[in-house]
C-alpha cells in the first residue's frame, strides 16, 4: 500500500535534506556542491589527508595523491598515486567529466578497466562540497555519501583549517569519525579516525 505524502510533509522532508521519490519514499538529497568551482584553479596536485575507506584505497599506506590536468578533449585527466604497504607504488589514470556546468563541481570520474567506473560518461560520482577560499583544501564526496576525501595542496594542515573541514563534513551530511587520516611525508604518520586526531 502506498502512502501519499501531503505538501507540508514533502516540504518538511526537503527542508531536512531529503527528497521524495515517485513511490513516496524519502531519500537523502545529495550533498550540495560548492556554488562555483574554478576548474583552472582546481587543477594540479592534491595530497589526500583523510578518506572514507574504500576497497580501491586499502592498498595505499601513505602519500596518496591526485593530480588533475586539462586533457585535449576539454575534460580533466586524473592521475592517482600512492605508496603501498608492500613498499611499491600503486597508480591509476582516468578522466573526470563535468556533469554540472552551472557549478562545475559535480563530475563523473571514470577509470578504464575498473568495474562500475569504466564508462567515460555517467552519473555524478564526485562532488566538491567544500573548498578553502584560496583552493588550499577541498572536501569531495559522492551523492550517496558513502565516499569522501579531504584533499590539500600541502601534506599538513593547521588545527583551524581542520576545524573548518570537520564543519564541512558535517554540513555535507557525514560524520568526521568515518574518515581515516592518510599518512603523508611531512604530515601525519598514523591512521586514526578524523574525530580522534
CSV table of C-alpha atoms in Angstrom, one decimal:
chain,number,residue,atom,x,y,z
A,1,UNK,CA,0.0,0.0,0.0
A,2,UNK,CA,1.4,3.4,-1.0
A,3,UNK,CA,1.1,6.4,1.3
A,4,UNK,CA,0.6,9.7,-0.4
A,5,UNK,CA,2.5,12.5,1.2
A,6,UNK,CA,0.9,15.8,1.6
A,7,UNK,CA,2.6,19.1,0.5
A,8,UNK,CA,3.6,20.0,4.1
A,9,UNK,CA,5.2,16.7,4.7
A,10,UNK,CA,7.0,16.9,1.4
A,11,UNK,CA,8.2,20.4,2.2
A,12,UNK,CA,9.5,19.3,5.6
A,13,UNK,CA,11.4,16.4,4.1
A,14,UNK,CA,13.0,18.7,1.5
A,15,UNK,CA,14.0,21.2,4.3
A,16,UNK,CA,15.6,18.3,6.2
A,17,UNK,CA,17.7,17.5,3.1
A,18,UNK,CA,15.6,14.6,1.9
A,19,UNK,CA,14.0,14.1,-1.5
A,20,UNK,CA,10.8,12.2,-2.2
A,21,UNK,CA,10.8,9.5,-5.0
A,22,UNK,CA,7.8,8.8,-7.2
A,23,UNK,CA,7.0,5.9,-5.0
A,24,UNK,CA,6.7,8.2,-2.0
A,25,UNK,CA,9.8,7.1,-0.3
A,26,UNK,CA,12.1,9.7,1.3
A,27,UNK,CA,15.8,9.5,0.4
A,28,UNK,CA,18.6,11.8,1.4
A,29,UNK,CA,19.4,14.5,-1.2
A,30,UNK,CA,23.0,14.5,-2.4
A,31,UNK,CA,25.4,16.9,-0.7
A,32,UNK,CA,25.3,20.4,-2.2
A,33,UNK,CA,28.2,21.3,-4.4
A,34,UNK,CA,30.2,24.5,-3.9
A,35,UNK,CA,28.5,27.4,-5.7
A,36,UNK,CA,31.2,27.7,-8.4
A,37,UNK,CA,34.4,25.7,-9.0
A,38,UNK,CA,37.1,27.4,-11.0
A,39,UNK,CA,38.5,24.4,-12.8
A,40,UNK,CA,41.8,26.1,-13.7
A,41,UNK,CA,42.5,26.8,-10.1
A,42,UNK,CA,41.4,23.2,-9.1
A,43,UNK,CA,43.9,21.6,-11.5
A,44,UNK,CA,47.3,20.4,-10.2
A,45,UNK,CA,48.4,18.1,-7.4
A,46,UNK,CA,46.4,17.4,-4.2
A,47,UNK,CA,47.5,15.3,-1.2
A,48,UNK,CA,44.9,13.1,0.4
A,49,UNK,CA,44.9,13.8,4.1
A,50,UNK,CA,41.8,11.7,5.1
A,51,UNK,CA,39.3,9.5,3.4
A,52,UNK,CA,36.3,7.2,4.0
A,53,UNK,CA,37.9,3.8,3.4
A,54,UNK,CA,37.1,2.2,0.1
A,55,UNK,CA,38.1,-1.1,-1.4
A,56,UNK,CA,40.3,0.6,-4.0
A,57,UNK,CA,42.4,2.6,-1.5
A,58,UNK,CA,43.0,-0.2,1.1
A,59,UNK,CA,46.3,-1.0,-0.6
A,60,UNK,CA,47.6,2.6,0.0
A,61,UNK,CA,49.8,3.0,3.0
A,62,UNK,CA,51.0,6.6,2.6
A,63,UNK,CA,51.5,9.6,0.3
A,64,UNK,CA,48.2,9.2,-1.6
A,65,UNK,CA,47.8,12.0,-4.2
A,66,UNK,CA,45.6,13.0,-7.1
A,67,UNK,CA,46.9,15.2,-10.0
A,68,UNK,CA,44.4,16.8,-12.2
A,69,UNK,CA,45.2,18.2,-15.7
A,70,UNK,CA,43.2,19.5,-18.6
A,71,UNK,CA,43.0,16.9,-21.3
A,72,UNK,CA,42.8,17.6,-25.1
A,73,UNK,CA,39.1,16.8,-25.2
A,74,UNK,CA,38.3,19.5,-22.6
A,75,UNK,CA,37.8,17.0,-19.7
A,76,UNK,CA,40.1,16.6,-16.7
A,77,UNK,CA,42.8,14.0,-16.7
A,78,UNK,CA,43.1,12.2,-13.4
A,79,UNK,CA,46.3,10.6,-12.1
A,80,UNK,CA,46.0,8.9,-8.7
A,81,UNK,CA,49.1,7.5,-6.9
A,82,UNK,CA,50.1,6.1,-3.6
A,83,UNK,CA,52.8,4.1,-1.8
A,84,UNK,CA,51.6,0.6,-0.9
A,85,UNK,CA,52.0,-1.4,2.3
A,86,UNK,CA,54.4,-3.7,0.4
A,87,UNK,CA,56.7,-0.7,-0.4
A,88,UNK,CA,55.7,-0.3,-4.1
A,89,UNK,CA,53.7,2.3,-5.9
A,90,UNK,CA,50.1,1.9,-7.0
A,91,UNK,CA,48.8,4.3,-9.7
A,92,UNK,CA,45.8,4.7,-12.0
A,93,UNK,CA,44.8,7.2,-14.7
A,94,UNK,CA,41.3,8.2,-15.5
A,95,UNK,CA,39.1,11.0,-16.7
A,96,UNK,CA,36.7,13.4,-14.9
A,97,UNK,CA,33.8,14.9,-16.9
A,98,UNK,CA,31.8,17.9,-15.6
A,99,UNK,CA,28.1,16.9,-15.3
A,100,UNK,CA,27.0,20.3,-13.9
A,101,UNK,CA,28.2,23.3,-16.0
A,102,UNK,CA,26.5,25.7,-13.6
A,103,UNK,CA,28.8,25.0,-10.7
A,104,UNK,CA,31.5,22.8,-12.4
A,105,UNK,CA,31.6,21.0,-9.0
A,106,UNK,CA,29.7,17.8,-9.9
A,107,UNK,CA,31.7,15.4,-12.1
A,108,UNK,CA,31.7,11.8,-13.3
A,109,UNK,CA,35.2,10.2,-12.7
A,110,UNK,CA,36.0,7.1,-14.8
A,111,UNK,CA,38.9,4.7,-14.8
A,112,UNK,CA,39.3,2.2,-17.7
A,113,UNK,CA,39.1,-1.4,-16.6
A,114,UNK,CA,37.5,-0.6,-13.2
A,115,UNK,CA,34.2,-2.3,-12.8
A,116,UNK,CA,31.4,0.3,-12.3
A,117,UNK,CA,33.7,3.2,-13.3
A,118,UNK,CA,34.9,2.2,-16.8
A,119,UNK,CA,32.4,4.4,-18.7
A,120,UNK,CA,33.7,7.8,-19.6
A,121,UNK,CA,30.2,9.4,-19.4
A,122,UNK,CA,27.9,8.6,-16.5
A,123,UNK,CA,26.2,9.8,-13.3
A,124,UNK,CA,27.9,12.2,-10.9
A,125,UNK,CA,30.2,10.3,-8.5
A,126,UNK,CA,32.4,13.2,-7.4
A,127,UNK,CA,31.0,16.3,-5.8
A,128,UNK,CA,33.3,19.1,-4.5
A,129,UNK,CA,31.2,20.0,-1.4
A,130,UNK,CA,33.6,22.4,0.3
A,131,UNK,CA,36.7,24.4,-0.7
A,132,UNK,CA,39.2,26.6,1.0
A,133,UNK,CA,38.8,30.2,-0.3
A,134,UNK,CA,42.4,30.0,-1.6
A,135,UNK,CA,41.9,26.5,-3.1
A,136,UNK,CA,44.3,25.2,-0.4
A,137,UNK,CA,42.0,22.3,0.6
A,138,UNK,CA,38.9,20.6,-0.7
A,139,UNK,CA,36.2,18.1,0.5
A,140,UNK,CA,34.9,15.7,-2.1
A,141,UNK,CA,32.0,13.3,-1.5
A,142,UNK,CA,29.8,11.1,-3.6
A,143,UNK,CA,26.0,11.7,-4.0
A,144,UNK,CA,25.2,8.8,-1.6
A,145,UNK,CA,27.8,10.0,1.0
A,146,UNK,CA,29.5,6.5,1.0
A,147,UNK,CA,32.8,8.0,0.0
A,148,UNK,CA,34.7,11.1,0.9
A,149,UNK,CA,38.1,12.6,0.6
A,150,UNK,CA,39.9,15.5,2.3
A,151,UNK,CA,42.4,16.9,-0.2
A,152,UNK,CA,45.1,19.5,0.4
A,153,UNK,CA,47.8,21.3,-1.6
A,154,UNK,CA,50.2,20.6,1.3
A,155,UNK,CA,50.9,17.4,3.3
A,156,UNK,CA,49.8,19.0,6.6
A,157,UNK,CA,47.1,21.5,7.8
A,158,UNK,CA,46.8,23.6,10.9
A,159,UNK,CA,44.1,23.0,13.6
A,160,UNK,CA,42.0,25.9,12.5
A,161,UNK,CA,41.7,24.5,8.9
A,162,UNK,CA,40.9,21.0,10.3
A,163,UNK,CA,38.1,22.5,12.3
A,164,UNK,CA,36.7,24.1,9.1
A,165,UNK,CA,37.0,20.7,7.4
A,166,UNK,CA,35.2,19.0,10.3
A,167,UNK,CA,32.3,21.5,9.9
A,168,UNK,CA,32.2,21.0,6.1
A,169,UNK,CA,32.0,17.2,6.6
A,170,UNK,CA,29.0,17.6,9.0
A,171,UNK,CA,27.4,20.1,6.6
A,172,UNK,CA,27.7,17.6,3.8
A,173,UNK,CA,25.7,15.1,6.0
A,174,UNK,CA,28.6,12.9,7.1
A,175,UNK,CA,30.4,12.1,10.4
A,176,UNK,CA,34.1,13.0,10.7
A,177,UNK,CA,34.6,9.7,12.6
A,178,UNK,CA,34.0,7.7,9.4
A,179,UNK,CA,37.1,9.4,7.8
A,180,UNK,CA,40.5,7.9,8.5
A,181,UNK,CA,43.6,10.1,8.3
A,182,UNK,CA,46.0,9.3,5.5
A,183,UNK,CA,49.7,9.2,6.4
A,184,UNK,CA,51.8,11.7,4.3
A,185,UNK,CA,55.5,12.5,4.3
A,186,UNK,CA,55.7,15.9,6.1
A,187,UNK,CA,52.3,15.4,7.7
A,188,UNK,CA,50.6,12.8,9.9
A,189,UNK,CA,52.2,9.4,10.2
A,190,UNK,CA,49.4,7.3,11.7
A,191,UNK,CA,45.9,6.2,10.7
A,192,UNK,CA,43.2,7.5,13.0
A,193,UNK,CA,39.5,8.4,12.8
A,194,UNK,CA,39.4,12.1,11.9
A,195,UNK,CA,37.4,12.8,15.0
A,196,UNK,CA,40.2,11.4,17.2
A,197,UNK,CA,43.2,13.2,15.5
